[in-house]
Short mmCIF file of C-alpha atoms in Angstrom, two decimals:
data_model
loop_
_atom_site.label_atom_id
_atom_site.label_comp_id
_atom_site.label_asym_id
_atom_site.label_seq_id
_atom_site.Cartn_x
_atom_site.Cartn_y
_atom_site.Cartn_z
CA MET A 1 20.45 107.39 75.70
CA SER A 2 18.09 110.53 75.26
CA ILE A 3 19.58 114.24 76.10
CA LEU A 4 17.40 114.19 79.30
CA GLU A 5 18.79 110.84 80.30
CA LYS A 6 22.60 112.26 79.91
CA ILE A 7 20.99 115.45 81.90
CA LEU A 8 19.52 113.33 84.72
CA GLY A 9 22.90 111.56 84.78
CA ARG A 10 21.31 107.84 84.34
CA ASP A 11 23.06 105.12 82.83
CA GLU A 12 20.57 102.73 80.97
CA ASP A 13 22.62 99.96 82.12
CA ALA A 14 23.33 100.64 85.69
CA ARG A 15 21.38 99.18 88.44
CA ARG A 16 22.11 99.61 91.93
CA ASP A 17 23.37 96.40 93.92
CA THR A 18 23.11 98.47 97.12
CA PRO A 19 20.89 101.36 98.38
CA ALA A 20 22.39 104.87 97.70
CA LYS A 21 23.91 106.58 100.67
CA PRO A 22 22.78 110.12 101.48
CA ASP A 23 25.32 113.04 101.37
CA MET A 24 26.89 113.98 104.83
CA MET A 25 24.36 116.89 105.71
CA MET A 26 21.70 114.88 104.26
CA GLY A 27 22.57 112.18 106.65
CA LYS A 28 22.67 114.44 109.41
CA VAL A 29 19.27 115.62 108.65
CA LEU A 30 17.81 111.99 108.72
CA ASP A 31 19.88 110.99 112.12
CA THR A 32 18.39 114.21 113.43
CA LEU A 33 14.93 113.23 112.59
CA ALA A 34 15.34 109.63 113.80
CA GLY A 35 16.33 111.38 117.04
CA LEU A 36 13.11 112.98 117.26
CA GLY A 37 11.54 109.66 118.09
CA GLY A 38 8.79 109.66 115.47
CA LYS A 39 6.73 106.42 114.86
CA PRO A 40 6.12 104.94 111.30
CA ILE A 41 3.58 107.12 110.07
CA GLU A 42 2.02 103.92 108.13
CA THR A 43 1.34 102.47 111.77
CA LEU A 44 -0.84 105.77 112.78
CA SER A 45 -4.11 107.33 111.85
CA PRO A 46 -4.13 110.36 109.86
CA GLN A 47 -4.54 112.72 112.96
CA GLU A 48 -1.54 111.09 114.85
CA ALA A 49 0.80 111.21 111.61
CA ARG A 50 0.03 115.02 111.54
CA LEU A 51 1.47 115.33 114.85
CA GLN A 52 4.55 113.53 113.97
CA PRO A 53 8.38 115.01 113.84
CA THR A 54 8.94 116.14 110.40
CA PRO A 55 12.10 116.74 108.27
CA THR A 56 11.40 120.50 108.86
CA ASP A 57 11.77 119.99 112.74
CA ALA A 58 14.97 118.06 112.03
CA VAL A 59 16.36 121.03 109.90
CA LYS A 60 15.58 123.37 112.84
CA GLN A 61 17.25 121.51 115.42
CA ILE A 62 20.57 121.27 113.34
CA LEU A 63 20.13 125.35 112.88
CA ARG A 64 19.42 125.68 116.61
CA GLU A 65 22.88 123.53 117.58
CA THR A 66 25.28 124.58 114.73
CA LEU A 67 24.03 127.71 112.75
CA LYS A 68 23.18 129.95 115.65
CA ASP A 69 24.00 133.00 113.35
CA GLU A 70 22.07 132.08 110.26
CA ASP A 71 19.29 134.34 109.32
CA PRO A 72 16.31 131.17 108.85
CA THR A 73 14.14 133.88 107.18
CA LEU A 74 16.68 134.76 104.31
CA GLY A 75 15.32 138.27 104.58
CA ILE A 76 11.69 137.40 103.70
CA GLN A 77 9.00 138.64 104.83
CA THR A 78 5.46 136.62 105.30
CA ARG A 79 1.97 137.40 105.74
CA ASP A 80 -0.90 134.61 106.21
CA ILE A 81 -4.00 135.38 104.33
CA THR A 82 -7.20 133.58 103.46
CA ILE A 83 -8.34 132.80 99.71
CA GLU A 84 -11.19 131.19 98.14
CA GLY A 85 -10.93 127.42 97.46
CA ALA A 86 -13.16 125.00 95.62
CA ALA A 87 -15.47 124.44 98.64
CA GLY A 88 -14.58 127.35 101.07
CA PRO A 89 -11.82 129.37 102.56
CA LEU A 90 -8.14 128.23 102.46
CA GLN A 91 -5.35 128.84 104.24
CA ALA A 92 -2.42 130.47 102.39
CA ARG A 93 0.97 132.22 102.90
CA ILE A 94 2.72 135.03 101.01
CA TYR A 95 6.30 135.29 100.84
CA SER A 96 7.94 138.38 99.21
CA PRO A 97 11.59 140.07 99.47
CA ASN A 98 9.54 143.32 100.48
CA LEU A 99 5.92 143.05 101.31
CA ALA A 100 5.54 147.03 101.63
CA SER A 101 7.02 147.66 97.98
CA ASP A 102 4.52 149.04 95.52
CA ASP A 103 6.54 147.28 92.66
CA LEU A 104 4.88 144.03 91.33
CA LYS A 105 7.16 141.08 91.14
CA PRO A 106 6.46 137.97 89.14
CA LEU A 107 4.00 135.41 91.32
CA VAL A 108 4.75 131.75 91.98
CA VAL A 109 1.53 129.59 93.09
CA TYR A 110 3.17 126.87 95.39
CA PHE A 111 1.57 123.58 96.87
CA HIS A 112 3.16 121.71 99.54
CA GLY A 113 3.55 118.15 99.79
CA GLY A 114 2.31 115.53 102.30
CA GLY A 115 1.00 112.83 99.98
CA PHE A 116 -2.60 114.33 100.03
CA VAL A 117 -2.88 113.63 103.81
CA ILE A 118 -0.30 115.12 105.94
CA ALA A 119 1.71 118.33 106.13
CA ASP A 120 0.84 121.94 106.18
CA LEU A 121 2.42 125.51 105.33
CA ASP A 122 4.73 125.39 108.22
CA VAL A 123 6.13 121.80 107.60
CA TYR A 124 7.00 123.36 103.75
CA ASP A 125 8.28 126.53 104.54
CA GLY A 126 11.73 126.22 103.35
CA GLY A 127 11.00 125.95 99.84
CA PRO A 128 8.75 128.92 99.03
CA ARG A 129 11.15 130.72 101.35
CA GLY A 130 14.11 130.15 99.25
CA ILE A 131 12.30 130.39 95.89
CA SER A 132 11.00 133.86 96.75
CA ARG A 133 14.76 134.82 97.94
CA PHE A 134 16.53 133.48 94.76
CA ALA A 135 14.11 134.19 92.01
CA ASP A 136 12.86 137.46 93.58
CA VAL A 137 9.67 136.77 93.30
CA VAL A 138 6.40 136.64 95.37
CA VAL A 139 5.20 133.04 96.39
CA LEU A 140 1.58 132.20 97.21
CA SER A 141 1.61 129.18 99.28
CA VAL A 142 -1.62 127.23 99.39
CA HIS A 143 -2.82 124.61 102.31
CA TYR A 144 -5.37 122.77 100.27
CA ARG A 145 -8.10 120.13 101.71
CA GLN A 146 -6.58 117.13 102.87
CA ALA A 147 -7.72 113.50 103.04
CA PRO A 148 -9.12 111.42 104.21
CA GLU A 149 -11.74 114.08 105.51
CA ASN A 150 -11.67 115.39 101.84
CA LYS A 151 -10.87 112.54 99.34
CA PHE A 152 -9.57 113.12 95.91
CA PRO A 153 -10.30 115.09 94.03
CA ALA A 154 -10.75 117.74 96.74
CA ALA A 155 -7.02 118.96 96.62
CA HIS A 156 -7.32 119.05 92.76
CA ASP A 157 -10.25 121.25 92.91
CA ASP A 158 -8.83 123.74 95.47
CA ALA A 159 -5.33 123.91 93.52
CA ILE A 160 -7.15 125.05 90.47
CA ALA A 161 -9.33 127.43 92.50
CA ALA A 162 -6.23 128.65 94.27
CA TYR A 163 -4.85 129.45 90.90
CA LYS A 164 -7.89 131.36 89.46
CA TRP A 165 -7.63 133.23 92.62
CA ALA A 166 -4.14 134.13 92.27
CA LEU A 167 -4.74 135.31 88.75
CA ALA A 168 -7.64 137.65 89.68
CA ASN A 169 -5.97 138.81 93.05
CA ALA A 170 -2.42 138.99 91.76
CA GLN A 171 -1.93 142.71 92.61
CA THR A 172 -3.53 142.77 95.81
CA ILE A 173 -0.40 140.47 97.17
CA GLY A 174 2.27 142.32 95.09
CA GLY A 175 2.26 139.87 92.18
CA ASP A 176 2.42 140.96 88.48
CA PRO A 177 -0.73 139.03 86.94
CA ARG A 178 0.78 138.88 83.63
CA LYS A 179 3.83 136.74 85.35
CA VAL A 180 2.32 133.54 87.33
CA ALA A 181 4.00 130.49 87.32
CA VAL A 182 3.01 127.19 89.26
CA MET A 183 5.24 124.98 91.68
CA GLY A 184 4.92 122.18 93.88
CA GLU A 185 7.07 119.45 95.89
CA SER A 186 5.64 115.65 96.07
CA ALA A 187 1.68 115.81 96.00
CA GLY A 188 2.20 119.50 95.31
CA GLY A 189 4.00 118.83 92.16
CA ASN A 190 1.23 116.81 91.21
CA LEU A 191 -1.23 119.48 91.74
CA ALA A 192 0.95 122.19 90.02
CA ILE A 193 1.29 120.15 86.92
CA ASN A 194 -2.57 119.55 87.06
CA VAL A 195 -3.12 123.17 87.38
CA SER A 196 -1.13 123.60 83.92
CA ILE A 197 -3.16 121.07 82.24
CA ALA A 198 -6.53 122.60 83.73
CA ALA A 199 -5.43 125.90 82.63
CA ARG A 200 -4.97 124.43 78.85
CA ASP A 201 -8.07 122.64 79.04
CA GLN A 202 -10.46 125.17 80.43
CA GLY A 203 -8.82 128.20 78.26
CA LEU A 204 -7.32 129.78 81.12
CA GLN A 205 -4.30 132.07 81.57
CA ALA A 206 -1.37 129.41 81.14
CA PRO A 207 1.27 129.58 83.97
CA ALA A 208 4.52 131.04 82.61
CA HIS A 209 6.21 128.15 83.91
CA GLN A 210 6.02 125.20 86.23
CA VAL A 211 8.63 123.76 88.58
CA LEU A 212 8.04 120.28 89.65
CA VAL A 213 9.84 118.85 92.68
CA TYR A 214 10.03 115.27 92.89
CA PRO A 215 6.56 115.04 91.88
CA LEU A 216 3.76 112.37 92.50
CA VAL A 217 3.02 111.49 89.14
CA GLY A 218 2.52 107.69 88.53
CA ASN A 219 0.73 104.90 90.21
CA ASP A 220 3.27 102.18 89.54
CA MET A 221 5.01 100.93 93.00
CA THR A 222 7.26 98.82 91.24
CA THR A 223 9.40 101.16 89.24
CA GLU A 224 13.14 100.93 89.76
CA SER A 225 13.58 103.39 92.23
CA TYR A 226 10.55 101.92 94.45
CA VAL A 227 12.64 99.08 94.46
CA GLU A 228 15.69 100.61 95.28
CA ASN A 229 14.11 102.77 97.89
CA ALA A 230 11.36 100.74 99.48
CA ALA A 231 12.50 101.18 102.90
CA ALA A 232 14.16 104.97 102.52
CA LYS A 233 13.65 107.44 104.76
CA PRO A 234 12.01 109.91 105.07
CA LEU A 235 9.55 108.49 102.21
CA ASN A 236 9.05 104.85 101.51
CA LYS A 237 6.80 102.29 99.80
CA PRO A 238 4.75 101.49 103.10
CA MET A 239 4.16 104.96 103.45
CA MET A 240 2.93 105.75 99.67
CA GLU A 241 0.60 102.59 100.18
CA TRP A 242 -0.81 104.31 103.41
CA PHE A 243 -0.97 107.78 101.40
CA VAL A 244 -3.17 105.73 98.73
CA LYS A 245 -5.38 103.96 101.29
CA HIS A 246 -6.23 107.31 102.92
CA THR A 247 -6.74 109.60 99.68
CA PHE A 248 -8.69 107.45 97.61
CA ASN A 249 -12.19 106.31 97.45
CA ASP A 250 -11.04 102.99 95.91
CA GLN A 251 -7.91 101.74 94.38
CA SER A 252 -9.20 102.21 90.76
CA GLU A 253 -8.91 106.34 91.26
CA THR A 254 -5.07 105.89 91.06
CA ALA A 255 -5.40 105.09 87.27
CA ASP A 256 -7.23 108.80 86.66
CA PRO A 257 -4.85 110.83 84.45
CA ARG A 258 -4.66 113.59 87.40
CA ILE A 259 -2.69 110.84 89.36
CA ASN A 260 -1.07 108.54 86.74
CA VAL A 261 -0.08 111.81 84.90
CA VAL A 262 2.94 109.70 83.09
CA GLY A 263 0.76 107.06 82.00
CA ALA A 264 -2.49 108.37 81.02
CA ALA A 265 -2.40 112.50 80.70
CA ASP A 266 -2.09 114.70 77.66
CA LEU A 267 1.12 116.54 78.30
CA ARG A 268 0.95 118.59 74.94
CA GLY A 269 0.94 122.41 75.06
CA LEU A 270 2.01 122.63 78.71
CA PRO A 271 4.34 125.52 79.88
CA SER A 272 8.22 125.18 79.81
CA SER A 273 9.09 123.06 83.09
CA THR A 274 11.54 122.36 85.56
CA VAL A 275 11.90 118.56 86.95
CA ILE A 276 13.65 118.31 90.28
CA THR A 277 14.33 114.69 91.63
CA ALA A 278 16.09 113.06 94.47
CA GLU A 279 18.11 110.08 94.09
CA ILE A 280 17.23 108.19 97.25
CA ASP A 281 13.45 108.54 96.82
CA PRO A 282 10.70 105.99 95.54
CA LEU A 283 9.41 108.84 93.31
CA ARG A 284 12.41 109.57 91.44
CA THR A 285 11.67 107.21 88.64
CA GLU A 286 8.05 108.48 87.79
CA GLY A 287 9.65 112.29 87.99
CA GLU A 288 12.35 111.52 85.59
CA THR A 289 10.05 109.53 83.19
CA LEU A 290 7.61 112.91 83.58
CA ALA A 291 10.50 114.75 82.18
CA GLU A 292 11.15 112.34 79.03
CA LYS A 293 7.76 112.55 78.34
CA LEU A 294 7.39 116.31 78.72
CA GLU A 295 10.35 116.38 76.31
CA ALA A 296 8.42 114.16 73.81
CA ALA A 297 5.42 115.81 74.00
CA GLY A 298 7.42 119.20 72.71
CA VAL A 299 7.53 120.98 76.09
CA ASP A 300 10.72 122.91 77.11
CA VAL A 301 12.10 120.93 79.84
CA ARG A 302 15.15 121.13 82.01
CA ALA A 303 15.56 118.25 84.58
CA LYS A 304 18.00 117.26 87.32
CA THR A 305 18.43 114.23 89.48
CA PHE A 306 20.32 115.20 92.69
CA SER A 307 22.51 112.28 94.00
CA GLY A 308 22.77 111.82 97.76
CA SER A 309 19.81 113.51 98.23
CA THR A 310 16.31 112.11 99.58
CA HIS A 311 12.50 112.89 99.30
CA GLU A 312 11.90 116.26 101.04
CA PHE A 313 15.18 117.71 100.71
CA PHE A 314 14.24 120.95 98.56
CA GLY A 315 13.35 122.99 101.53
CA MET A 316 16.56 121.92 103.58
CA GLY A 317 18.74 125.03 101.89
CA LEU A 318 20.15 126.29 104.99
CA VAL A 319 21.77 122.81 105.88
CA VAL A 320 21.81 121.08 102.85
CA PRO A 321 24.08 122.29 100.03
CA ASP A 322 22.39 120.49 97.34
CA ALA A 323 18.70 121.63 98.50
CA ALA A 324 20.35 125.28 98.16
CA ALA A 325 21.54 124.31 94.66
CA ALA A 326 18.04 122.60 93.67
CA GLN A 327 16.57 126.23 94.83
CA THR A 328 18.90 128.27 92.61
CA PHE A 329 18.31 125.69 89.72
CA ALA A 330 14.76 126.26 90.12
CA ALA A 331 14.90 130.05 90.46
CA HIS A 332 17.08 130.16 87.21
CA ASP A 333 14.57 128.93 85.11
CA LEU A 334 11.70 131.02 86.86
CA LYS A 335 13.81 134.01 86.10
CA LYS A 336 14.30 133.06 82.63
CA ALA A 337 10.76 132.31 82.23
CA PHE A 338 9.48 135.49 83.49
CA GLY A 339 12.05 137.55 81.57
CA THR A 340 13.99 138.74 84.62
CA ALA A 341 17.68 138.81 85.35
CA ILE A 342 19.09 135.22 85.11
CA LEU A 343 21.27 133.70 87.91
CA PRO A 344 24.57 132.36 86.94
CA ILE A 345 24.67 128.39 87.04
#
């Protein structure tokens, strides 16, 4: 068993006979989400799917009911802006501990999830907000073009364009252009690592660090975690098949190294990495495999799988303890990479 396998807490002989159960607060989020009356996304059109209740809506409902005194902003200020993408303007949001300050802070370029088809800056607000708070950084959250209106590789082209924009304009949003990292959740984790690969291959300034949260980095839907979590919530195998159908021009594109990162991409020379995965998630195995392959390629990597947590948990720090722990885990590594004060862990 490798060092990473020990860190990840994986037993090479273990196979689950029954599906893992979510922790108490994770379960409360899932129950609340079910109570909001959403329909299975795989039965809907993309336009209909974008209007369905989200885990973020469930978290907001719990906050309204039980944590009325909690500050959902975490003291972080935000400002919406427009940046230049690969084929036109993109919506983006700045998160900062203090937008009025003249002091430059490290900058994290963040890409949200949604299978390249659904979700937006509002749905994925909790993650960048928590990272801005705990890592004491400016976060630029980018809303890239989505499929099926803009199929693969439109989102990837936008992600690279957004990173270039951030390097050129960091100071205008309070960021230090010498200290720029990338981060993403799910499909956004895929975009983040592809930005790092593109920076290496195109001779751009390398990200100082990359944080990959339950990244979509493979094309194999027969992995251990896909089998275990085929019917999981909020992400399951039918949903992933639906995302694939709407994202790609044909199935063969899933073999592209930008999608099948763990099977086809060259991972040598990438920045130090944090890989966070959730136990109850079809994408867990490919995320854990990515961490192992990054290590094998000589990349400094720290990885952790959070037991009892599901896909989408990372942004739920106000109600799910493991989400707050995951944000702190990532913030620690960002601060280390940026050379700022390191949080205790």
